[in-house]
Amino acid sequence: MATVKPLPPPAKYGGRHTVTLIPGDGIGPELLNHVRELFRFSCVPVDFEVVNVCSSTEDDINNAITAIRRNGVALKGNIETLHTLPASHKSRNNLLRTSLDLYANVMHCKSLPGVQTRHNNIDIMIIRENTEGEYSSLEHESVTGVVECLKIITRTNSLRIAEYAFKLAREKGRKRVTAVHKANIMKLGDGLFLQCCREVAAGYPDIAFDAMIVDNTTMQLVSKPQQFDVMVMPNLYGNVVSNVCAGLVGGPGLVPGANYGHDYAVFETATRNTGKSIADRNIANPTAMLLASCMMLDHLKLYDYATMIRNAVLTTMNETRVRLNSPRRCSPHTFHN
Amino acid sequence: MAGPWRSTVSRVMGAMKTQTTQPKSFSRGMQTVTLIPGDGIGPEISTAVMKIFEAAKAPIQWEEKNVTAIKGPGGKWIIPPEAKESMDKNKIGLKGPLKTPIAAGHPSMNLLLRKTFDLYANVRPCMSIEGYKTPYTDVDLVTIRENTEGEYSGIEHTIVDGVVQSIKLITEDASRKIAEYAFEYAKNNQRASVTAVHKANIMRMSDGLFLRKCRQVAENYRDIKFTEMYLDTVCLNMVQDPTQFDVLVMPNLYGDILSDLCAGLIGGLGVTPSGNIGANNVAIFESVHGTAPDIAGLDLANPTALLLSAVMMLRHMGMHDYSKKIETACFNTIRDKKVLTGDLGGKSKCSEFTAEICQRVRDMD
């Protein structure tokens, strides 16, 4: 069974941390500018090393990966993947996640009091396996007109993610972990994942464990999302479920996400949208990125700064009673704190 | 490893040599439809549907058949030959819920039916039901899901102990067929746009192939708007504003997840109709909920899902006036909230609910 090494302390020189910043495409650069402005304003002892990833060669992404290895922590926007390019051009975001072995994607969806949504009292933690499953990018055209795509599930990674989920659940005082799968159809693949979850669950008798098939899960999420506590699942179902949950609590602009590995941590918005259609128009919601930067500050053990910024963001959200479908100006919100 | 997928490929290729589906024109005489009551609450809701059709004087003759799997020559599990003959003759079927007993040795009945008749398209229209309140109003979309290949090919291997690979198969022909069906459906039902749902940023070749085929077919239907959207974006937008979607076409797994998501938006599987379209113009309409063994035989079941699937069937056969009549009667009954079954929030029995709909249908004449 995989043992979890304690994370080494992040780089800190002269009392200041250095964090890799990857602006990405679309709304990424403007959101990260807001983060930088806010940090400067609040005198947060964090310096950003900016690495741009925009060319079509592998050099840029390799530079970014090296920078993250150096600093241990990163804050990033989404890098666009043009799917008209051939299959040899892998998704840059995926490459980053697999190279740094950021095996756990964690997202906490909580209903915000100032945001009007159809469902209330949602408080779900989603832990998604981040490196294998359907995102293995192993495809081939065996015969013309017939393409095979491989979904890989391994015992090691399934045990690892299940262990992470239960440990996190215990740390946060959560009562139940639900594994999401499709083992009735993918008997070997998802069957292995489910079996690993059950094995790990046996070691945590204080936490209830159950399993739910992914299509039933989405149906339950849109009718009664309050029944879920902590959810753990392979990569693709994680993609679907995290987007559904983000939509339930108010949209992609509100939920932060974190990718954790043994040695590195990368923070971003939970739904990883490039937002090309709203880029550079000063209407993108910076909340998700700001809350992600707070998660990053918690990770760097700068708890006071994290709490201060988080409170400022949430107070602004709740007091101005934001209605998310109306166009909002982005920058005045930031300086309201 | 070559064995399983090659046989899948040849089966898929073989099935391609059929004519494209055309909307069939039916004579004004009695049309025979194969009815598969199913298990659990199946027989009760089938009886309910038959009663309502009788009250509406719809020109449908029911031929009841049982589809419990039997072992055919050669040791393979097949459905009974009479059932197959009946479906091949009538071309249209209505099916209740079927149970799959664990350790019965045979594969799931739904899977067997799908393979026997090559049901390549699963169509689920999701429309908000006035009177059955859910947090989502004004939902009016259709999910069309490829039903034969994709992630559900069932091809899995243990490569090394602790490493499992599942193969997702996407073929040009199946993608083209489902795209063509989606656009035909949109055209025949006056829908304005078709959206292809995919994850081609990650699965470049497989979903890329699916997308390319959709784009090619879209060229032949210039008056229908075609868009492409990532699966995660669709999920995100669906739970915030489902009114922006019209017809969605997608491969197997995404279709499974999204069609159930949309069913959840309108109130669950108890009120969602579903139809499966196959090669050779075969179409089987079904209710997708379970057999509910705990309430079987107690006259508590809700026949809405099977009834709406039967209405979909009438529409498919071109009997629009009957379908409108029965659908309106059903929706009015639910909207009035006086006679509702337990799952819809009422206390009436299945027979009372059915009788109320029959009365409304008769009043409409």
XYZ file of C-alpha atoms in Angstrom:
702
model
C 0.000 0.000 0.000
C 1.379 3.451 -0.867
C 2.746 5.392 2.073
C 2.432 9.148 2.017
C 5.666 11.036 2.586
C 5.339 14.326 4.427
C 5.690 17.265 2.037
C 9.051 19.062 2.226
C 8.723 22.705 3.357
C 8.283 25.087 0.396
C 11.111 27.340 -0.703
C 11.527 30.377 1.492
C 14.389 32.824 1.192
C 14.678 35.971 3.259
C 11.238 35.273 4.687
C 9.581 35.446 1.260
C 8.207 32.551 -0.772
C 8.698 32.208 -4.498
C 5.757 30.783 -6.414
C 5.636 29.899 -10.092
C 2.923 31.776 -11.959
C 1.629 30.440 -15.283
C -0.801 32.966 -16.815
C -2.138 30.605 -19.481
C -4.680 31.717 -22.090
C -8.023 33.471 -22.187
C -9.024 34.947 -18.829
C -5.996 33.467 -17.026
C -3.656 36.465 -17.395
C -6.187 39.056 -16.214
C -7.303 36.958 -13.226
C -3.735 36.345 -12.145
C -2.994 40.058 -12.478
C -5.764 40.660 -9.951
C -4.151 38.145 -7.628
C -0.815 39.904 -7.937
C -2.377 43.332 -7.327
C -4.151 42.041 -4.256
C -1.041 40.401 -2.849
C 0.958 43.582 -3.380
C -1.779 45.638 -1.749
C -1.926 43.288 1.245
C 1.886 42.991 1.496
C 1.830 39.214 1.222
C 5.438 37.862 1.358
C 5.144 35.975 -1.911
C 7.117 36.652 -5.090
C 5.881 35.328 -8.386
C 8.129 33.804 -11.020
C 6.145 34.194 -14.220
C 6.514 31.501 -16.859
C 4.542 31.886 -20.053
C 3.439 28.779 -21.907
C 2.248 29.685 -25.340
C 4.355 28.218 -28.068
C 3.618 24.984 -29.834
C 6.937 23.371 -28.926
C 7.517 21.410 -25.768
C 10.135 23.872 -24.471
C 7.750 26.269 -22.780
C 5.934 23.619 -20.822
C 9.222 21.995 -19.816
C 10.439 25.358 -18.520
C 7.253 25.685 -16.537
C 7.636 22.210 -15.061
C 11.251 22.929 -14.084
C 10.177 26.189 -12.437
C 7.521 24.370 -10.428
C 10.011 21.715 -9.362
C 12.269 24.505 -8.214
C 9.656 26.416 -6.229
C 7.399 23.566 -5.157
C 4.198 25.585 -5.596
C 2.418 27.152 -8.564
C -0.642 29.208 -9.425
C -1.898 28.771 -12.966
C -4.472 29.728 -15.513
C -5.729 27.218 -18.059
C -3.613 26.609 -21.158
C -5.722 26.203 -24.257
C -5.569 22.956 -26.198
C -6.458 23.363 -29.854
C -8.044 20.061 -30.687
C -7.564 20.622 -34.376
C -3.867 19.939 -33.898
C -2.706 16.317 -34.364
C -2.753 13.858 -31.494
C 0.992 14.163 -30.967
C 0.369 17.614 -29.473
C -0.672 16.632 -25.954
C -2.716 18.858 -23.684
C -0.238 21.093 -21.837
C -2.291 21.073 -18.654
C -2.362 17.280 -18.666
C 1.373 17.109 -19.326
C 2.001 19.330 -16.330
C -0.159 17.198 -14.070
C 1.369 13.893 -15.089
C 5.000 15.071 -15.110
C 4.710 16.468 -11.607
C 2.571 13.499 -10.501
C -0.137 15.760 -9.089
C -2.326 12.819 -8.351
C -5.116 14.424 -6.346
C -7.412 17.147 -7.600
C -9.368 18.568 -4.690
C -12.378 20.793 -4.991
C -14.600 22.056 -2.222
C -18.053 23.125 -3.372
C -19.893 25.110 -0.762
C -23.022 27.173 -1.190
C -22.205 30.850 -0.664
C -24.871 32.855 1.184
C -24.645 35.822 -1.164
C -25.142 33.802 -4.323
C -28.625 32.879 -5.570
C -28.770 29.301 -6.813
C -31.481 26.693 -7.211
C -30.080 24.480 -4.452
C -28.940 25.493 -0.977
C -26.781 24.013 1.756
C -24.403 22.237 -0.565
C -21.086 21.241 1.001
C -19.309 18.639 -1.099
C -15.594 17.810 -1.318
C -14.601 16.179 -4.566
C -11.376 14.246 -4.826
C -10.526 13.243 -8.333
C -7.713 11.029 -9.512
C -5.668 13.345 -11.673
C -3.117 11.354 -13.618
C -4.542 8.218 -15.209
C -7.905 6.829 -16.260
C -9.299 8.194 -19.493
C -6.694 10.938 -19.620
C -3.829 8.605 -20.396
C -3.738 10.010 -23.957
C -3.016 6.579 -25.388
C -4.832 6.290 -28.685
C -4.227 4.572 -31.972
C -6.021 3.972 -35.219
C -5.727 0.215 -35.668
C -7.680 0.064 -38.922
C -8.731 3.093 -40.973
C -11.916 4.423 -39.490
C -11.565 2.592 -36.175
C -9.897 4.371 -33.265
C -9.089 2.844 -29.911
C -8.538 4.897 -26.824
C -7.115 3.236 -23.730
C -8.352 3.918 -20.228
C -5.797 2.760 -17.689
C -6.621 2.041 -14.060
C -3.855 0.874 -11.744
C -4.011 -0.530 -8.269
C -1.246 1.760 -6.992
C -2.912 4.975 -8.095
C -6.380 3.874 -7.017
C -5.113 2.996 -3.539
C -3.230 6.276 -3.394
C -6.218 8.434 -4.245
C -8.527 6.485 -1.945
C -6.024 6.882 0.895
C -5.828 10.617 0.186
C -9.610 10.924 0.202
C -10.077 9.148 3.520
C -7.207 10.995 5.164
C -8.631 14.325 4.045
C -12.105 13.314 5.184
C -10.758 12.462 8.633
C -8.729 15.675 8.847
C -11.748 17.811 7.979
C -14.097 15.854 10.227
C -16.272 14.576 7.397
C -18.559 11.607 7.934
C -18.967 9.834 4.617
C -16.994 9.055 1.482
C -18.807 8.063 -1.712
C -16.938 6.377 -4.557
C -18.304 7.184 -8.003
C -17.825 4.509 -10.670
C -19.316 2.583 -13.569
C -18.239 -0.877 -12.496
C -21.431 -2.541 -13.756
C -20.167 -1.890 -17.293
C -16.398 -1.490 -16.888
C -16.083 -4.460 -14.603
C -12.305 -4.779 -14.568
C -11.304 -1.116 -14.696
C -13.761 0.562 -12.381
C -14.089 -2.730 -10.519
C -10.434 -2.423 -9.525
C -10.940 1.195 -8.469
C -13.923 0.256 -6.320
C -12.090 -2.645 -4.745
C -9.164 -0.398 -3.791
C -11.557 2.123 -2.239
C -13.184 -0.630 -0.195
C -9.820 -1.872 1.034
C -8.837 1.596 2.181
C -12.265 2.172 3.729
C -11.748 -0.853 5.939
C -8.892 1.031 7.603
C -11.143 3.992 8.504
C -14.050 2.536 10.470
C -15.089 5.997 11.701
C -15.940 7.108 8.179
C -18.907 5.606 6.304
C -18.231 4.420 2.792
C -20.630 3.813 -0.061
C -20.489 3.633 -3.829
C -22.721 5.095 -6.518
C -22.849 4.656 -10.276
C -21.934 7.830 -12.135
C -25.198 8.315 -14.038
C -27.228 7.938 -10.864
C -24.797 10.320 -9.160
C -25.440 13.109 -11.661
C -29.168 12.561 -11.366
C -28.974 12.770 -7.569
C -26.760 15.840 -7.763
C -29.361 17.844 -9.657
C -32.239 16.755 -7.451
C -30.750 16.345 -3.964
C -27.130 17.489 -3.782
C -27.271 17.857 0.003
C -26.929 14.086 0.441
C -23.260 14.082 -0.614
C -20.307 14.655 1.698
C -16.948 13.588 0.258
C -16.720 12.000 -3.173
C -13.781 10.138 -4.707
C -13.573 9.037 -8.323
C -11.408 8.362 -11.380
C -10.430 11.104 -13.787
C -13.269 11.480 -16.277
C -16.140 11.104 -13.811
C -14.285 13.646 -11.697
C -14.394 16.057 -14.616
C -18.156 15.636 -15.001
C -19.030 15.676 -11.301
C -16.832 18.657 -10.472
C -18.368 20.700 -13.271
C -21.895 19.754 -12.208
C -21.136 20.725 -8.614
C -19.486 23.989 -9.647
C -22.599 24.800 -11.640
C -24.805 23.978 -8.657
C -23.075 26.421 -6.304
C -23.008 29.288 -8.741
C -20.710 28.728 -11.674
C -17.109 28.464 -12.793
C -16.156 31.851 -11.434
C -16.623 30.880 -7.806
C -14.920 27.598 -7.051
C -11.164 27.189 -6.524
C -9.341 23.946 -7.175
C -6.049 22.452 -6.054
C -3.834 19.737 -7.480
C -1.672 17.978 -4.917
C 1.176 15.565 -5.381
C 3.763 14.184 -2.975
C 6.193 16.991 -3.654
C 4.336 19.733 -5.507
C 1.089 21.631 -5.408
C -0.546 23.623 -8.182
C -3.567 25.858 -7.606
C -6.087 27.005 -10.217
C -9.805 27.482 -10.766
C -11.732 24.244 -10.237
C -13.365 23.998 -13.639
C -10.230 24.941 -15.583
C -11.946 27.143 -18.153
C -10.003 29.201 -20.618
C -12.905 31.615 -21.018
C -11.873 32.870 -24.444
C -15.243 34.475 -25.096
C -15.012 36.760 -22.071
C -11.269 37.416 -22.070
C -9.992 41.004 -21.875
C -13.440 42.490 -21.318
C -13.090 43.046 -17.584
C -16.111 40.876 -16.826
C -14.509 37.630 -15.664
C -15.232 36.744 -12.042
C -11.961 36.702 -10.096
C -13.404 34.945 -7.026
C -12.292 31.455 -8.009
C -8.717 32.519 -8.664
C -8.566 34.650 -5.507
C -9.852 31.759 -3.391
C -7.336 29.480 -5.106
C -4.575 31.870 -4.086
C -5.889 31.651 -0.510
C -5.627 27.863 -0.696
C -2.075 28.379 -1.878
C -1.312 30.669 1.079
C -2.701 27.993 3.426
C -0.396 25.485 1.782
C 2.571 27.847 2.348
C 1.466 28.106 5.999
C 0.754 31.852 5.648
C -2.573 31.299 7.422
C -3.162 34.890 8.551
C -2.850 36.316 5.071
C -5.025 33.515 3.686
C -7.799 34.185 6.191
C -7.646 37.934 5.647
C -7.971 37.684 1.900
C -10.588 34.955 2.034
C -12.757 36.964 4.425
C -12.427 40.023 2.226
C -13.488 38.073 -0.868
C -16.419 36.326 0.806
C -17.656 39.490 2.506
C -17.640 41.262 -0.825
C -19.580 38.393 -2.398
C -22.161 38.299 0.362
C -22.647 41.997 0.941
C -23.001 43.131 -2.601
C -25.542 40.309 -3.148
C -24.119 39.382 -6.492
C -26.451 38.119 -9.180
C -24.185 36.059 -11.334
C -25.927 36.430 -14.653
C -25.591 40.182 -14.732
C -22.395 41.511 -16.274
C -20.036 42.599 -13.525
C -17.059 44.776 -13.737
C -14.096 42.804 -12.515
C -11.536 45.245 -11.147
C -13.700 47.404 -8.805
C -14.582 44.177 -6.995
C -10.930 43.508 -6.287
C -10.264 46.899 -4.740
C -13.366 46.815 -2.602
C -11.505 44.780 0.065
C -5.983 -9.103 -27.778
C -6.781 -8.794 -31.478
C -9.654 -11.271 -31.169
C -12.341 -9.379 -29.253
C -12.027 -6.016 -30.932
C -11.727 -7.463 -34.394
C -14.994 -9.305 -33.974
C -16.546 -6.094 -32.703
C -15.223 -4.264 -35.726
C -16.539 -6.823 -38.192
C -19.912 -6.831 -36.465
C -20.032 -3.068 -36.610
C -18.936 -3.040 -40.268
C -21.441 -5.716 -41.192
C -24.291 -3.769 -39.721
C -23.451 -0.760 -41.855
C -24.750 -2.278 -45.041
C -28.318 -1.182 -44.356
C -30.363 1.589 -45.827
C -30.685 4.871 -43.958
C -33.732 5.197 -41.756
C -36.678 7.018 -43.314
C -39.744 8.196 -41.433
C -42.173 5.427 -42.238
C -45.671 6.217 -43.334
C -48.194 3.931 -41.725
C -51.569 3.002 -43.091
C -54.658 4.240 -41.320
C -55.453 0.666 -40.314
C -54.514 -1.135 -37.136
C -50.804 -1.187 -36.463
C -49.391 -4.115 -34.529
C -46.808 -3.326 -31.904
C -44.770 -5.843 -29.915
C -45.306 -5.272 -26.227
C -42.776 -6.530 -23.681
C -44.365 -5.998 -20.257
C -41.176 -6.705 -18.330
C -40.714 -7.603 -14.671
C -41.695 -6.111 -11.337
C -44.079 -3.222 -11.985
C -43.788 -3.863 -15.716
C -47.066 -5.763 -16.189
C -49.126 -3.190 -14.211
C -47.849 -0.177 -16.117
C -48.197 -2.005 -19.444
C -51.833 -2.712 -18.612
C -52.282 0.957 -17.706
C -50.873 2.044 -21.068
C -53.056 -0.427 -22.949
C -56.154 0.901 -21.145
C -55.297 4.490 -22.008
C -54.704 3.639 -25.634
C -58.044 1.863 -25.743
C -59.754 4.909 -24.285
C -58.096 7.059 -26.934
C -59.178 4.586 -29.618
C -55.638 4.546 -31.002
C -55.305 2.080 -33.891
C -52.727 -0.056 -32.092
C -52.883 -3.809 -31.663
C -50.623 -5.196 -28.967
C -48.695 -8.452 -29.345
C -47.333 -9.436 -25.944
C -44.034 -11.274 -25.918
C -41.665 -12.476 -23.251
C -37.940 -11.928 -23.677
C -36.341 -14.001 -20.920
C -33.027 -15.150 -22.352
C -32.681 -18.729 -23.450
C -29.641 -20.639 -24.557
C -29.713 -20.946 -28.310
C -27.900 -23.394 -30.586
C -24.177 -22.952 -30.176
C -24.474 -22.103 -26.489
C -24.971 -18.376 -26.946
C -27.666 -16.558 -24.992
C -30.410 -15.263 -27.255
C -33.891 -13.872 -26.859
C -36.709 -16.309 -27.687
C -37.158 -16.683 -31.472
C -40.889 -15.808 -31.324
C -40.041 -12.484 -29.730
C -37.411 -11.765 -32.365
C -39.771 -12.725 -35.185
C -42.499 -10.540 -33.776
C -40.188 -7.506 -33.553
C -38.798 -8.064 -37.027
C -42.325 -8.237 -38.409
C -43.801 -5.309 -36.494
C -40.678 -3.133 -36.415
C -42.015 -1.212 -33.411
C -41.840 -2.315 -29.791
C -42.752 -1.007 -26.364
C -40.838 -2.382 -23.412
C -41.255 -2.215 -19.668
C -38.408 -2.552 -17.160
C -36.445 -5.801 -17.297
C -34.493 -7.194 -14.397
C -31.059 -8.706 -14.735
C -30.646 -11.403 -12.096
C -27.086 -11.543 -10.840
C -25.399 -14.920 -11.428
C -28.061 -16.007 -13.882
C -25.239 -16.590 -16.305
C -26.692 -14.490 -19.073
C -25.769 -10.904 -19.870
C -28.077 -7.987 -19.144
C -31.362 -8.271 -21.062
C -31.117 -4.703 -22.245
C -27.690 -5.442 -23.686
C -29.018 -8.568 -25.397
C -31.896 -6.664 -26.995
C -29.538 -3.930 -28.082
C -27.224 -6.433 -29.751
C -30.027 -8.464 -31.341
C -31.634 -5.511 -33.080
C -28.543 -3.315 -33.431
C -30.175 -0.451 -31.539
C -27.595 2.182 -32.294
C -29.345 5.334 -31.125
C -30.851 6.055 -27.720
C -33.115 9.097 -27.792
C -34.375 10.804 -24.657
C -36.492 13.921 -24.993
C -36.495 15.799 -21.689
C -39.265 18.291 -21.219
C -40.257 19.914 -17.941
C -43.582 18.599 -16.713
C -45.903 21.316 -15.559
C -47.265 20.277 -12.215
C -44.264 18.219 -11.188
C -42.051 20.869 -9.698
C -38.311 20.591 -9.897
C -35.769 23.372 -9.403
C -35.482 23.524 -13.192
C -38.297 24.890 -15.321
C -38.511 25.246 -19.099
C -36.250 22.307 -19.866
C -36.801 21.230 -23.461
C -33.945 19.259 -24.889
C -33.224 15.900 -26.499
C -30.182 13.727 -25.841
C -29.164 11.363 -28.613
C -26.614 8.854 -27.540
C -24.606 6.403 -29.588
C -25.499 3.068 -28.097
C -23.251 0.374 -29.548
C -19.596 1.275 -29.094
C -17.494 3.829 -27.296
C -16.557 3.146 -23.703
C -19.071 0.358 -23.383
C -17.472 -2.037 -25.837
C -16.747 -4.285 -22.872
C -13.177 -4.869 -24.011
C -10.979 -4.949 -20.939
C -7.724 -6.644 -20.051
C -5.468 -7.019 -17.067
C -2.110 -6.233 -18.593
C -0.018 -6.878 -15.520
C -1.301 -7.640 -12.043
C -2.658 -4.330 -10.767
C -2.898 -2.569 -14.133
C -6.159 -2.729 -16.079
C -6.909 -1.289 -19.469
C -10.383 -0.609 -20.865
C -10.671 0.078 -24.537
C -12.929 2.784 -25.895
C -13.749 2.138 -29.502
C -14.880 4.868 -31.891
C -15.563 3.998 -35.498
C -16.223 6.224 -38.467
C -19.376 4.383 -39.480
C -21.069 4.392 -36.102
C -20.243 8.073 -35.622
C -21.638 8.932 -39.029
C -24.808 6.936 -38.412
C -25.537 8.584 -35.092
C -24.805 12.038 -36.499
C -27.129 11.404 -39.419
C -29.845 10.188 -37.098
C -29.433 13.247 -34.886
C -29.821 15.673 -37.768
C -32.748 13.732 -39.244
C -34.435 13.804 -35.851
C -33.825 17.534 -35.571
C -35.280 18.087 -39.018
C -38.346 15.897 -38.458
C -39.113 17.442 -35.090
C -38.471 21.087 -35.984
C -35.504 21.499 -33.674
C -33.213 24.419 -34.370
C -29.764 23.227 -33.367
C -27.623 20.165 -32.774
C -24.681 20.228 -30.355
C -21.959 17.582 -30.456
C -20.583 16.805 -26.994
C -17.001 15.605 -26.814
C -13.684 15.682 -25.054
C -11.401 16.028 -28.015
C -8.884 18.158 -26.129
C -7.928 15.033 -24.191
C -9.050 12.184 -26.437
C -7.820 13.739 -29.635
C -8.111 10.837 -32.038
C -11.255 9.124 -30.825
C -13.470 12.097 -30.041
C -11.744 13.915 -32.872
C -13.053 11.285 -35.275
C -16.533 11.555 -33.805
C -16.453 15.336 -34.204
C -15.184 15.195 -37.777
C -18.042 12.912 -38.764
C -20.567 15.200 -37.084
C -19.128 18.172 -38.937
C -19.334 16.301 -42.245
C -22.967 15.368 -41.712
C -23.750 18.931 -40.610
C -22.747 20.091 -44.087
C -25.822 18.369 -45.493
C -28.189 20.110 -43.089
C -27.424 23.765 -43.549
C -30.642 25.008 -41.971
C -29.850 23.346 -38.638
C -27.278 25.090 -36.470
C -24.366 22.869 -35.461
C -22.155 23.593 -32.455
C -19.519 21.654 -30.540
C -19.040 21.805 -26.815
C -16.787 20.120 -24.302
C -18.466 17.644 -21.983
C -17.475 19.566 -18.868
C -18.764 22.854 -20.268
C -22.069 21.187 -21.129
C -22.384 19.808 -17.593
C -21.504 23.185 -16.097
C -23.999 25.070 -18.243
C -26.687 22.421 -18.021
C -27.093 22.800 -14.268
C -27.084 26.572 -14.473
C -29.257 27.173 -17.532
C -30.666 24.117 -19.353
C -32.726 26.265 -21.726
C -29.690 26.964 -23.896
C -29.579 23.375 -25.156
C -31.641 21.822 -27.915
C -30.497 18.520 -29.428
C -27.329 16.937 -28.044
C -25.494 14.155 -29.828
C -22.644 12.233 -28.227
C -20.796 8.942 -27.823
C -21.868 6.245 -25.382
C -20.470 7.167 -21.968
C -21.109 10.894 -22.163
C -24.582 10.073 -23.411
C -25.237 7.815 -20.464
C -24.193 10.465 -17.966
C -25.872 13.389 -19.696
C -29.161 11.632 -20.411
C -29.483 10.712 -16.748
C -28.473 14.232 -15.744
C -31.227 15.642 -17.939
C -33.710 13.097 -16.584
C -32.801 14.363 -13.118
C -33.570 17.935 -14.216
C -37.174 17.110 -15.105
C -37.914 14.832 -12.194
C -36.153 11.495 -12.531
C -36.491 8.257 -14.402
C -40.084 7.801 -13.344
C -41.240 10.454 -15.805
C -38.684 10.205 -18.572
C -39.475 8.558 -21.913
C -36.830 6.843 -23.994
C -36.574 5.335 -27.440
C -33.996 3.110 -29.095
C -33.615 3.222 -32.843
C -32.035 0.312 -34.668
C -30.997 -0.788 -38.082
C -33.721 -1.953 -40.467
C -36.139 0.678 -39.096
C -36.621 -1.216 -35.846
C -37.502 1.015 -32.910
C -38.060 -0.035 -29.310
C -39.491 2.493 -26.882
C -39.018 1.841 -23.204
C -39.275 3.164 -19.701
C -35.810 3.415 -18.190
C -36.624 3.105 -14.538
C -36.078 -0.071 -12.551
C -38.468 -2.907 -11.857
C -39.253 -1.600 -8.330
C -39.844 -5.056 -6.838
C -40.871 -3.534 -3.505
C -44.077 -2.072 -4.952
C -44.745 -4.679 -7.648
C -48.292 -5.952 -7.639
C -49.494 -3.321 -5.135
C -51.115 -0.977 -7.679
C -48.812 1.858 -6.598
C -46.646 2.184 -9.696
C -46.459 5.337 -11.813
C -47.039 4.561 -15.500
C -45.973 8.017 -16.735
C -42.561 6.975 -18.083
C -43.980 4.074 -20.096
C -46.912 6.198 -21.229
C -44.679 9.011 -22.470
C -42.483 6.454 -24.240
C -45.622 5.097 -25.910
C -46.496 8.668 -26.951
C -42.988 8.964 -28.430
C -43.731 5.741 -30.290
C -46.950 7.179 -31.739
C -45.065 10.240 -32.899
C -42.433 8.033 -34.518
C -45.217 6.218 -36.371
C -46.663 9.508 -37.584
C -49.838 9.353 -35.471
C -49.508 12.895 -34.220
C -53.145 13.554 -33.238
C -53.346 10.498 -30.971
C -49.979 11.239 -29.445
C -50.984 14.837 -28.729
C -54.290 13.735 -27.194
C -52.763 11.213 -24.816
C -49.825 13.429 -23.899
C -52.099 16.383 -23.122
C -54.350 14.182 -20.992
C -51.354 12.906 -19.047
C -49.846 16.356 -18.482
C -53.200 17.859 -17.489
C -53.729 15.110 -14.929
C -50.328 15.780 -13.400
C -50.835 19.535 -13.508
C -54.155 19.333 -11.654
C -52.448 17.390 -8.857
C -55.731 15.797 -7.759
C -54.962 12.194 -8.681
C -51.227 11.508 -8.408
C -49.267 8.368 -7.574
C -46.928 8.234 -4.569
C -43.721 9.147 -6.351
C -45.325 12.300 -7.816
C -46.354 13.426 -4.368
C -49.908 12.116 -4.251
C -51.692 9.228 -2.598
C -53.651 7.628 -5.421
C -53.298 4.195 -6.852
C -52.009 3.380 -10.297
C -55.473 2.334 -11.442
C -56.992 5.620 -10.255
C -54.331 7.635 -12.040
C -54.897 5.583 -15.198
C -58.673 5.975 -14.948
C -58.308 9.745 -14.620
C -56.205 9.929 -17.766
C -58.648 7.656 -19.628
C -61.507 9.944 -18.605
C -59.684 13.022 -19.860
C -58.901 11.311 -23.143
C -62.534 10.367 -23.619
C -63.621 13.911 -22.754
C -61.398 15.277 -25.455
C -63.317 13.540 -28.235
